[in-house]
mmCIF file of C-alpha atoms and ligand atoms in Angstrom:
data_model
loop_
_atom_site.group_PDB
_atom_site.id
_atom_site.type_symbol
_atom_site.label_atom_id
_atom_site.label_comp_id
_atom_site.label_asym_id
_atom_site.label_seq_id
_atom_site.Cartn_x
_atom_site.Cartn_y
_atom_site.Cartn_z
ATOM 1 C CA MET A 1 0.000 0.000 0.000
ATOM 2 C CA THR A 2 2.665 2.478 1.010
ATOM 3 C CA PHE A 3 4.516 1.345 -2.113
ATOM 4 C CA THR A 4 1.672 2.332 -4.473
ATOM 5 C CA LEU A 5 1.208 5.637 -2.689
ATOM 6 C CA THR A 6 4.883 6.372 -3.108
ATOM 7 C CA LYS A 7 4.753 5.388 -6.765
ATOM 8 C CA GLU A 8 1.774 7.640 -7.431
ATOM 9 C CA ARG A 9 3.434 10.504 -5.592
ATOM 10 C CA GLN A 10 6.544 9.989 -7.711
ATOM 11 C CA GLN A 11 4.432 10.061 -10.899
ATOM 12 C CA ARG A 12 2.841 13.329 -9.793
ATOM 13 C CA ILE A 13 6.283 14.818 -9.297
ATOM 14 C CA ASP A 14 7.459 13.451 -12.638
ATOM 15 C CA PHE A 15 4.480 14.911 -14.468
ATOM 16 C CA LEU A 16 4.776 18.374 -12.936
ATOM 17 C CA THR A 17 8.496 18.341 -13.681
ATOM 18 C CA LEU A 18 7.837 17.376 -17.296
ATOM 19 C CA TYR A 19 5.173 20.074 -17.576
ATOM 20 C CA LYS A 20 7.577 22.649 -16.185
ATOM 21 C CA GLN A 21 10.262 21.663 -18.679
ATOM 22 C CA GLU A 22 8.117 21.461 -21.779
ATOM 23 C CA MET A 23 5.823 24.389 -20.962
ATOM 24 C CA LYS A 24 8.767 26.532 -19.856
ATOM 25 C CA GLN A 25 7.526 27.295 -16.341
ATOM 26 C CA THR A 26 9.823 28.848 -13.730
ATOM 27 C CA ASP A 27 11.591 27.063 -10.859
ATOM 28 C CA GLU A 28 9.339 28.990 -8.489
ATOM 29 C CA TRP A 29 6.284 27.683 -10.263
ATOM 30 C CA LEU A 30 7.497 24.097 -9.877
ATOM 31 C CA ALA A 31 8.435 24.497 -6.214
ATOM 32 C CA GLU A 32 5.001 25.848 -5.410
ATOM 33 C CA ARG A 33 3.163 23.253 -7.474
ATOM 34 C CA LEU A 34 5.128 20.397 -5.889
ATOM 35 C CA GLN A 35 4.137 21.677 -2.491
ATOM 36 C CA GLU A 36 0.482 21.785 -3.538
ATOM 37 C CA ALA A 37 0.912 18.266 -4.882
ATOM 38 C CA GLU A 38 1.386 17.040 -1.296
ATOM 39 C CA GLN A 39 -2.085 18.293 -0.302
ATOM 40 C CA PRO A 40 -5.103 15.968 -0.436
ATOM 41 C CA ALA A 41 -7.053 18.649 -2.332
ATOM 42 C CA PHE A 42 -4.512 18.703 -5.160
ATOM 43 C CA ARG A 43 -6.093 18.869 -8.585
ATOM 44 C CA LEU A 44 -4.490 19.212 -11.984
ATOM 45 C CA THR A 45 -5.340 22.468 -13.741
ATOM 46 C CA THR A 46 -7.099 22.328 -17.091
ATOM 47 C CA ASP A 47 -3.855 23.436 -18.745
ATOM 48 C CA GLU A 48 -1.938 20.592 -17.114
ATOM 49 C CA LEU A 49 -4.631 18.090 -18.023
ATOM 50 C CA THR A 50 -4.600 19.373 -21.599
ATOM 51 C CA TYR A 51 -0.869 19.076 -21.959
ATOM 52 C CA GLY A 52 -0.877 15.657 -20.313
ATOM 53 C CA ALA A 53 -3.517 14.302 -22.690
ATOM 54 C CA ARG A 54 -1.418 15.462 -25.647
ATOM 55 C CA VAL A 55 1.749 13.894 -24.236
ATOM 56 C CA ALA A 56 -0.218 10.690 -23.573
ATOM 57 C CA TRP A 57 -0.958 10.595 -27.314
ATOM 58 C CA ARG A 58 2.710 11.296 -28.079
ATOM 59 C CA ASN A 59 3.569 8.317 -25.855
ATOM 60 C CA SER A 60 1.064 5.920 -27.463
ATOM 61 C CA ASN A 61 3.344 3.220 -28.816
ATOM 62 C CA LYS A 62 0.682 1.589 -30.972
ATOM 63 C CA CYS A 63 -0.251 4.811 -32.802
ATOM 64 C CA ILE A 64 1.189 5.642 -36.219
ATOM 65 C CA GLY A 65 -0.559 9.052 -36.273
ATOM 66 C CA ARG A 66 1.378 10.766 -33.510
ATOM 67 C CA LEU A 67 2.802 13.566 -35.672
ATOM 68 C CA PHE A 68 -0.346 15.496 -34.788
ATOM 69 C CA TRP A 69 -0.183 15.006 -30.999
ATOM 70 C CA HIS A 70 0.025 18.727 -30.386
ATOM 71 C CA SER A 71 -3.275 19.426 -32.158
ATOM 72 C CA LEU A 72 -5.432 17.439 -29.704
ATOM 73 C CA THR A 73 -8.414 19.412 -28.389
ATOM 74 C CA VAL A 74 -9.108 18.629 -24.733
ATOM 75 C CA PHE A 75 -12.547 18.985 -23.169
ATOM 76 C CA ASP A 76 -12.208 19.128 -19.404
ATOM 77 C CA ARG A 77 -15.459 17.471 -18.283
ATOM 78 C CA ARG A 78 -14.341 16.529 -14.786
ATOM 79 C CA ASP A 79 -17.314 18.310 -13.251
ATOM 80 C CA VAL A 80 -19.993 16.778 -15.454
ATOM 81 C CA LEU A 81 -21.596 14.066 -13.324
ATOM 82 C CA ALA A 82 -25.247 13.549 -14.302
ATOM 83 C CA PRO A 83 -25.741 10.737 -16.861
ATOM 84 C CA GLN A 84 -27.820 12.940 -19.166
ATOM 85 C CA ALA A 85 -25.230 15.713 -19.006
ATOM 86 C CA ILE A 86 -22.452 13.186 -19.705
ATOM 87 C CA PHE A 87 -24.414 11.945 -22.705
ATOM 88 C CA ASP A 88 -24.842 15.523 -23.969
ATOM 89 C CA ALA A 89 -21.104 16.096 -23.564
ATOM 90 C CA LEU A 90 -20.378 12.929 -25.547
ATOM 91 C CA VAL A 91 -22.688 13.995 -28.370
ATOM 92 C CA ALA A 92 -20.958 17.390 -28.322
ATOM 93 C CA HIS A 93 -17.617 15.563 -28.596
ATOM 94 C CA ILE A 94 -18.890 13.568 -31.590
ATOM 95 C CA ASP A 95 -20.151 16.750 -33.280
ATOM 96 C CA TYR A 96 -16.909 18.628 -32.661
ATOM 97 C CA ALA A 97 -14.765 15.709 -33.819
ATOM 98 C CA THR A 98 -16.893 14.974 -36.901
ATOM 99 C CA ASN A 99 -16.976 18.611 -38.027
ATOM 100 C CA GLY A 100 -18.898 17.755 -41.186
ATOM 101 C CA GLY A 101 -16.152 15.325 -42.248
ATOM 102 C CA LYS A 102 -13.091 17.478 -41.579
ATOM 103 C CA ILE A 103 -12.224 15.427 -38.515
ATOM 104 C CA ARG A 104 -10.637 17.084 -35.474
ATOM 105 C CA PRO A 105 -8.735 15.002 -32.875
ATOM 106 C CA ALA A 106 -10.263 15.469 -29.422
ATOM 107 C CA ILE A 107 -10.569 13.938 -25.963
ATOM 108 C CA SER A 108 -13.194 14.447 -23.248
ATOM 109 C CA VAL A 109 -11.928 13.820 -19.725
ATOM 110 C CA PHE A 110 -14.525 12.885 -17.090
ATOM 111 C CA ASP A 111 -14.321 12.433 -13.318
ATOM 112 C CA GLN A 112 -11.505 10.186 -12.093
ATOM 113 C CA LYS A 113 -13.539 7.993 -9.805
ATOM 114 C CA ARG A 114 -17.182 8.250 -10.654
ATOM 115 C CA VAL A 115 -17.777 7.972 -14.406
ATOM 116 C CA ARG A 116 -17.431 4.960 -16.657
ATOM 117 C CA ILE A 117 -18.465 4.537 -20.283
ATOM 118 C CA TRP A 118 -19.134 0.886 -21.098
ATOM 119 C CA ASN A 119 -18.735 1.220 -24.879
ATOM 120 C CA HIS A 120 -15.480 0.297 -26.629
ATOM 121 C CA GLN A 121 -15.961 3.203 -29.068
ATOM 122 C CA LEU A 122 -18.624 5.922 -28.928
ATOM 123 C CA ILE A 123 -19.737 4.870 -32.416
ATOM 124 C CA ARG A 124 -19.684 1.133 -33.105
ATOM 125 C CA TYR A 125 -21.893 -1.399 -34.871
ATOM 126 C CA ALA A 126 -23.840 -4.071 -33.000
ATOM 127 C CA GLY A 127 -23.276 -7.784 -33.619
ATOM 128 C CA TYR A 128 -25.817 -10.604 -33.348
ATOM 129 C CA GLU A 129 -25.330 -14.363 -33.401
ATOM 130 C CA THR A 130 -28.099 -15.990 -35.441
ATOM 131 C CA ALA A 131 -28.794 -19.452 -36.831
ATOM 132 C CA MET A 132 -27.637 -18.135 -40.221
ATOM 133 C CA GLY A 133 -24.389 -16.708 -38.894
ATOM 134 C CA VAL A 134 -23.406 -13.359 -37.447
ATOM 135 C CA ILE A 135 -25.236 -10.176 -38.394
ATOM 136 C CA GLY A 136 -23.200 -7.002 -37.945
ATOM 137 C CA ASP A 137 -19.863 -6.761 -36.156
ATOM 138 C CA ALA A 138 -18.883 -10.039 -34.485
ATOM 139 C CA ASN A 139 -16.566 -7.988 -32.290
ATOM 140 C CA SER A 140 -19.591 -6.410 -30.589
ATOM 141 C CA ILE A 141 -21.591 -9.569 -29.775
ATOM 142 C CA THR A 142 -21.036 -9.542 -26.000
ATOM 143 C CA PHE A 143 -21.585 -5.814 -25.615
ATOM 144 C CA THR A 144 -24.706 -5.991 -27.810
ATOM 145 C CA LYS A 145 -26.138 -8.644 -25.478
ATOM 146 C CA THR A 146 -25.349 -6.364 -22.540
ATOM 147 C CA CYS A 147 -27.238 -3.497 -24.203
ATOM 148 C CA GLU A 148 -30.212 -5.771 -24.865
ATOM 149 C CA ALA A 149 -30.199 -6.944 -21.252
ATOM 150 C CA LEU A 150 -30.393 -3.245 -20.308
ATOM 151 C CA GLY A 151 -33.523 -2.841 -22.415
ATOM 152 C CA TRP A 152 -32.101 -1.708 -25.761
ATOM 153 C CA CYS A 153 -33.406 -3.319 -28.930
ATOM 154 C CA GLY A 154 -31.449 -3.193 -32.185
ATOM 155 C CA GLN A 155 -32.953 -3.390 -35.666
ATOM 156 C CA ARG A 156 -30.696 -6.316 -36.625
ATOM 157 C CA THR A 157 -29.229 -4.721 -39.709
ATOM 158 C CA ASN A 158 -25.553 -5.211 -40.492
ATOM 159 C CA TYR A 159 -24.864 -1.676 -39.238
ATOM 160 C CA ASP A 160 -26.956 -0.894 -36.139
ATOM 161 C CA VAL A 161 -25.219 1.886 -34.227
ATOM 162 C CA LEU A 162 -24.970 0.789 -30.595
ATOM 163 C CA PRO A 163 -26.326 3.071 -27.848
ATOM 164 C CA LEU A 164 -24.084 4.740 -25.280
ATOM 165 C CA VAL A 165 -23.996 3.023 -21.901
ATOM 166 C CA ILE A 166 -23.011 5.409 -19.118
ATOM 167 C CA GLN A 167 -22.437 4.559 -15.485
ATOM 168 C CA VAL A 168 -21.974 6.966 -12.587
ATOM 169 C CA ASP A 169 -20.810 5.544 -9.253
ATOM 170 C CA GLU A 170 -22.490 2.245 -8.383
ATOM 171 C CA ALA A 171 -25.833 3.228 -9.932
ATOM 172 C CA PRO A 172 -27.136 0.988 -12.719
ATOM 173 C CA PRO A 173 -25.797 2.110 -16.106
ATOM 174 C CA GLN A 174 -28.076 4.207 -18.303
ATOM 175 C CA VAL A 175 -28.618 3.607 -21.997
ATOM 176 C CA PHE A 176 -28.824 6.473 -24.516
ATOM 177 C CA GLU A 177 -29.549 6.124 -28.226
ATOM 178 C CA LEU A 178 -27.327 8.383 -30.356
ATOM 179 C CA PRO A 179 -29.240 10.837 -32.554
ATOM 180 C CA LYS A 180 -28.995 9.821 -36.241
ATOM 181 C CA GLU A 181 -27.635 13.258 -37.204
ATOM 182 C CA ALA A 182 -24.685 12.780 -34.866
ATOM 183 C CA VAL A 183 -23.337 9.727 -36.693
ATOM 184 C CA LEU A 184 -21.631 10.410 -40.007
ATOM 185 C CA GLU A 185 -21.261 7.286 -42.147
ATOM 186 C CA VAL A 186 -19.716 6.497 -45.521
ATOM 187 C CA SER A 187 -20.989 3.974 -48.103
ATOM 188 C CA ILE A 188 -18.130 2.106 -49.698
ATOM 189 C CA THR A 189 -17.970 2.418 -53.487
ATOM 190 C CA HIS A 190 -15.168 1.559 -55.887
ATOM 191 C CA PRO A 191 -13.972 3.900 -58.656
ATOM 192 C CA ASP A 192 -13.973 1.056 -61.252
ATOM 193 C CA TYR A 193 -16.126 -1.821 -59.982
ATOM 194 C CA ASP A 194 -19.744 -1.911 -58.890
ATOM 195 C CA PHE A 195 -19.598 -2.506 -55.136
ATOM 196 C CA GLY A 196 -23.237 -1.412 -54.698
ATOM 197 C CA LYS A 197 -24.720 -4.817 -53.944
ATOM 198 C CA LEU A 198 -22.091 -5.529 -51.286
ATOM 199 C CA ASN A 199 -23.725 -2.916 -49.066
ATOM 200 C CA MET A 200 -20.536 -1.962 -47.304
ATOM 201 C CA GLN A 201 -20.302 1.078 -45.100
ATOM 202 C CA TRP A 202 -18.390 2.358 -42.085
ATOM 203 C CA TYR A 203 -18.637 5.290 -39.698
ATOM 204 C CA ALA A 204 -16.482 8.387 -40.039
ATOM 205 C CA VAL A 205 -14.908 8.825 -36.607
ATOM 206 C CA PRO A 206 -13.180 6.213 -34.408
ATOM 207 C CA ILE A 207 -13.573 7.354 -30.765
ATOM 208 C CA ILE A 208 -11.990 4.902 -28.317
ATOM 209 C CA SER A 209 -13.883 5.045 -25.022
ATOM 210 C CA SER A 210 -12.655 1.924 -23.219
ATOM 211 C CA MET A 211 -9.137 3.010 -22.263
ATOM 212 C CA ARG A 212 -8.016 4.751 -19.085
ATOM 213 C CA PHE A 213 -6.039 7.961 -19.309
ATOM 214 C CA ASN A 214 -3.152 7.811 -16.836
ATOM 215 C CA ILE A 215 -1.549 11.094 -15.825
ATOM 216 C CA ALA A 216 0.376 12.240 -12.746
ATOM 217 C CA GLY A 217 -0.369 9.014 -10.896
ATOM 218 C CA GLU A 218 -4.098 9.364 -11.513
ATOM 219 C CA ASP A 219 -6.410 7.209 -13.631
ATOM 220 C CA TYR A 220 -9.272 8.610 -15.669
ATOM 221 C CA PRO A 221 -11.334 5.573 -16.728
ATOM 222 C CA ALA A 222 -13.705 7.689 -18.851
ATOM 223 C CA ALA A 223 -11.685 9.707 -21.345
ATOM 224 C CA PRO A 224 -12.879 8.998 -24.896
ATOM 225 C CA PHE A 225 -10.489 10.205 -27.607
ATOM 226 C CA ASN A 226 -10.450 10.257 -31.381
ATOM 227 C CA GLY A 227 -8.314 10.850 -34.412
ATOM 228 C CA TRP A 228 -9.255 10.043 -37.992
ATOM 229 C CA TYR A 229 -9.027 6.644 -39.654
ATOM 230 C CA MET A 230 -6.108 5.140 -41.523
ATOM 231 C CA GLY A 231 -7.731 3.320 -44.465
ATOM 232 C CA THR A 232 -6.349 -0.119 -43.589
ATOM 233 C CA GLU A 233 -8.134 -0.139 -40.217
ATOM 234 C CA ILE A 234 -11.376 -0.388 -42.175
ATOM 235 C CA GLY A 235 -10.302 -1.982 -45.463
ATOM 236 C CA ALA A 236 -7.775 -4.511 -44.180
ATOM 237 C CA ARG A 237 -9.320 -5.316 -40.791
ATOM 238 C CA ASN A 238 -12.901 -4.270 -39.934
ATOM 239 C CA LEU A 239 -14.441 -5.154 -43.303
ATOM 240 C CA ALA A 240 -11.891 -7.822 -44.245
ATOM 241 C CA ASP A 241 -11.046 -9.999 -41.232
ATOM 242 C CA ALA A 242 -12.722 -13.401 -41.424
ATOM 243 C CA ASP A 243 -13.966 -12.944 -37.845
ATOM 244 C CA ARG A 244 -15.271 -9.411 -38.536
ATOM 245 C CA TYR A 245 -17.274 -8.482 -41.667
ATOM 246 C CA ASP A 246 -15.445 -11.035 -43.843
ATOM 247 C CA PHE A 247 -16.031 -9.252 -47.175
ATOM 248 C CA LEU A 248 -13.012 -10.543 -49.123
ATOM 249 C CA PRO A 249 -14.810 -13.498 -50.791
ATOM 250 C CA ASP A 250 -17.665 -11.192 -51.877
ATOM 251 C CA VAL A 251 -15.275 -8.552 -53.161
ATOM 252 C CA ALA A 252 -13.370 -11.236 -55.094
ATOM 253 C CA ARG A 253 -16.614 -12.386 -56.713
ATOM 254 C CA VAL A 254 -17.593 -8.858 -57.752
ATOM 255 C CA ILE A 255 -14.252 -8.228 -59.407
ATOM 256 C CA GLY A 256 -14.238 -11.682 -60.995
ATOM 257 C CA LEU A 257 -11.343 -13.490 -59.308
ATOM 258 C CA ASP A 258 -10.755 -17.229 -59.187
ATOM 259 C CA THR A 259 -11.189 -18.030 -55.494
ATOM 260 C CA ALA A 260 -10.622 -21.762 -55.874
ATOM 261 C CA ARG A 261 -6.864 -21.623 -55.536
ATOM 262 C CA ASN A 262 -4.785 -19.736 -52.953
ATOM 263 C CA ALA A 263 -2.046 -19.218 -55.519
ATOM 264 C CA THR A 264 -4.165 -16.840 -57.594
ATOM 265 C CA LEU A 265 -3.641 -14.476 -54.635
ATOM 266 C CA TRP A 266 -7.323 -13.604 -54.853
ATOM 267 C CA LYS A 267 -7.363 -12.539 -51.214
ATOM 268 C CA ASP A 268 -4.485 -10.136 -51.775
ATOM 269 C CA ARG A 269 -6.052 -8.682 -54.913
ATOM 270 C CA ALA A 270 -9.454 -8.322 -53.242
ATOM 271 C CA LEU A 271 -7.783 -6.681 -50.249
ATOM 272 C CA VAL A 272 -6.082 -4.059 -52.397
ATOM 273 C CA GLU A 273 -9.311 -3.226 -54.260
ATOM 274 C CA LEU A 274 -11.262 -3.014 -50.999
ATOM 275 C CA ASN A 275 -8.684 -0.600 -49.588
ATOM 276 C CA ILE A 276 -8.793 1.498 -52.752
ATOM 277 C CA ALA A 277 -12.565 1.624 -52.345
ATOM 278 C CA VAL A 278 -12.367 2.733 -48.696
ATOM 279 C CA LEU A 279 -9.929 5.573 -49.440
ATOM 280 C CA HIS A 280 -11.914 6.605 -52.528
ATOM 281 C CA SER A 281 -15.242 6.631 -50.674
ATOM 282 C CA TYR A 282 -14.057 8.671 -47.673
ATOM 283 C CA LYS A 283 -12.333 11.134 -49.978
ATOM 284 C CA GLN A 284 -15.471 11.492 -52.096
ATOM 285 C CA ALA A 285 -17.639 11.968 -49.022
ATOM 286 C CA GLY A 286 -15.285 14.685 -47.759
ATOM 287 C CA VAL A 287 -14.354 12.657 -44.662
ATOM 288 C CA SER A 288 -10.753 12.799 -43.415
ATOM 289 C CA ILE A 289 -8.782 9.582 -43.860
ATOM 290 C CA VAL A 290 -5.114 8.758 -44.421
ATOM 291 C CA ASP A 291 -3.584 5.972 -46.507
ATOM 292 C CA HIS A 292 -0.912 3.828 -44.864
ATOM 293 C CA HIS A 293 1.948 5.092 -47.047
ATOM 294 C CA THR A 294 1.269 8.712 -46.115
ATOM 295 C CA ALA A 295 0.747 7.764 -42.467
ATOM 296 C CA ALA A 296 4.123 5.980 -42.419
ATOM 297 C CA GLN A 297 5.786 9.062 -43.895
ATOM 298 C CA GLN A 298 4.106 11.202 -41.260
ATOM 299 C CA PHE A 299 5.404 8.843 -38.596
ATOM 300 C CA GLU A 300 8.942 9.310 -39.941
ATOM 301 C CA LEU A 301 8.446 13.061 -39.672
ATOM 302 C CA PHE A 302 7.263 12.579 -36.098
ATOM 303 C CA GLN A 303 10.431 10.615 -35.323
ATOM 304 C CA GLN A 304 12.587 13.399 -36.775
ATOM 305 C CA GLN A 305 10.627 16.037 -34.883
ATOM 306 C CA GLU A 306 11.031 14.165 -31.614
ATOM 307 C CA GLN A 307 14.724 13.645 -32.206
ATOM 308 C CA ALA A 308 15.107 17.380 -32.839
ATOM 309 C CA ASN A 309 13.544 17.908 -29.399
ATOM 310 C CA SER A 310 15.953 15.387 -27.814
ATOM 311 C CA ARG A 311 13.257 12.854 -27.043
ATOM 312 C CA ASP A 312 13.355 9.144 -27.841
ATOM 313 C CA VAL A 313 10.441 7.786 -29.817
ATOM 314 C CA THR A 314 9.085 4.548 -28.393
ATOM 315 C CA GLY A 315 6.763 2.314 -30.386
ATOM 316 C CA ASN A 316 5.146 -1.080 -30.707
ATOM 317 C CA TRP A 317 6.384 -2.465 -34.035
ATOM 318 C CA VAL A 318 3.663 -5.090 -34.310
ATOM 319 C CA TRP A 319 0.993 -2.370 -34.172
ATOM 320 C CA LEU A 320 2.810 0.354 -36.115
ATOM 321 C CA VAL A 321 3.397 -1.802 -39.192
ATOM 322 C CA PRO A 322 0.318 -1.518 -41.429
ATOM 323 C CA PRO A 323 -1.536 -4.759 -42.262
ATOM 324 C CA LEU A 324 -1.315 -4.059 -45.995
ATOM 325 C CA SER A 325 2.055 -4.071 -47.835
ATOM 326 C CA PRO A 326 3.958 -3.612 -44.559
ATOM 327 C CA ALA A 327 7.432 -3.889 -46.081
ATOM 328 C CA THR A 328 6.755 -0.977 -48.450
ATOM 329 C CA THR A 329 6.850 1.366 -45.439
ATOM 330 C CA SER A 330 9.999 2.440 -43.618
ATOM 331 C CA ILE A 331 8.556 1.383 -40.260
ATOM 332 C CA TYR A 332 8.924 -2.271 -41.248
ATOM 333 C CA HIS A 333 12.680 -1.950 -41.659
ATOM 334 C CA GLN A 334 13.661 -0.465 -38.340
ATOM 335 C CA PRO A 335 13.470 -1.912 -34.844
ATOM 336 C CA ILE A 336 11.743 0.356 -32.312
ATOM 337 C CA ASP A 337 11.921 0.430 -28.522
ATOM 338 C CA ASN A 338 8.594 -0.487 -26.854
ATOM 339 C CA THR A 339 9.284 1.106 -23.463
ATOM 340 C CA VAL A 340 6.054 2.552 -22.036
ATOM 341 C CA LYS A 341 6.197 6.196 -20.939
ATOM 342 C CA LYS A 342 3.605 8.125 -18.948
ATOM 343 C CA PRO A 343 1.227 9.886 -19.229
ATOM 344 C CA ASN A 344 -0.405 7.333 -21.517
ATOM 345 C CA TYR A 345 -3.608 5.483 -22.393
ATOM 346 C CA PHE A 346 -3.960 1.939 -21.035
ATOM 347 C CA TYR A 347 -6.366 -0.972 -21.319
ATOM 348 C CA GLN A 348 -8.623 -1.596 -18.324
ATOM 349 C CA PRO A 349 -11.010 -4.431 -17.421
ATOM 350 C CA GLN A 350 -14.433 -4.363 -19.123
ATOM 351 C CA PRO A 351 -17.175 -3.302 -16.703
ATOM 352 C CA TYR A 352 -19.644 -5.876 -18.070
HETATM 353 N N1 LIG B 401 -8.799 0.260 -35.208
HETATM 354 C C1 LIG B 401 -9.967 0.820 -34.608
HETATM 355 C C2 LIG B 401 -11.138 0.681 -35.560
HETATM 356 O O1 LIG B 401 -10.970 0.226 -36.645
HETATM 357 C C3 LIG B 401 -9.784 2.280 -34.259
HETATM 358 C C4 LIG B 401 -8.560 2.604 -33.419
HETATM 359 C C5 LIG B 401 -8.191 4.070 -33.425
HETATM 360 N N2 LIG B 401 -7.859 4.511 -34.760
HETATM 361 C C6 LIG B 401 -7.554 5.758 -35.096
HETATM 362 N N3 LIG B 401 -7.294 5.996 -36.345
HETATM 363 N N4 LIG B 401 -7.486 6.724 -34.212
HETATM 364 O O2 LIG B 401 -12.248 1.051 -35.284
#
């Protein structure tokens, strides 16, 4: 017990020291703030929280998009405690982030102890097990059952947007349906082939809501954050994985590939065309998206920028390497140190 207290105290000191350095505060400022940090009533300022959330992004080893860490908008929602007000703040986050398609990275930080959002992402499709196979996103099956047990009823299409499930303290969680206007979606079309009958679509903004934001020895379990998509997340994983939407065989059929033999590389060809379609569709709809080659170049820029500021870039190679044509990007060819720095975003146990 004393050990964890000491560790948390040390992390508080480390964070304030980092803030002082990077935000060019005076020695007097730090001395005073460190003294305040010993008081039980200590609370990070909104400026500190804001900087910490940005650094937590900079420290996110799995993220290829970190060049833009400094542009993160931070909504300090630590005082929003009523479920309805939390829901309104989340819809406001979605609206701000979506911005009519010109996506803006943002995070909303809620109370440290009292608020928990049960969703994995604020916008996510439901998944249902049926006698004829899975409808929707197989990844959401358990959470969809949880929502139904809480009284929600989905329409059982392939793309039912799940409701938000918000819990405050030990009260039962409350379920809120997202307004249709809040959820921007993109139908997937291909510039050369007719993908119409495949009925593929995805949502515009990925907003992870299941991770805890760790800063200055404190955990914020409800701190949903978003960037924009890299095309392969949708085209090489969500719509392509055999245990997700599994569209590769259908795509292969539409473009006329021989799927009987592995050696025709029909999966690879279908994968490339699906990823072309995703990038094309988002671009046409005016929704921000980045291809994996550009993202890898941006990551290289980030590495140079960090080096210029005398900081080591840490990273998780397995996650940074894109799932499509990995060896065509520079990331593939260099080892990278996976040391975890704080502040950061961490996994936490599911509440359901
Ligand atoms: N890979 C996740 C998904 O496909 C989203 C993770 C966050 N991605 C991002 N570009 N910020 O939904």
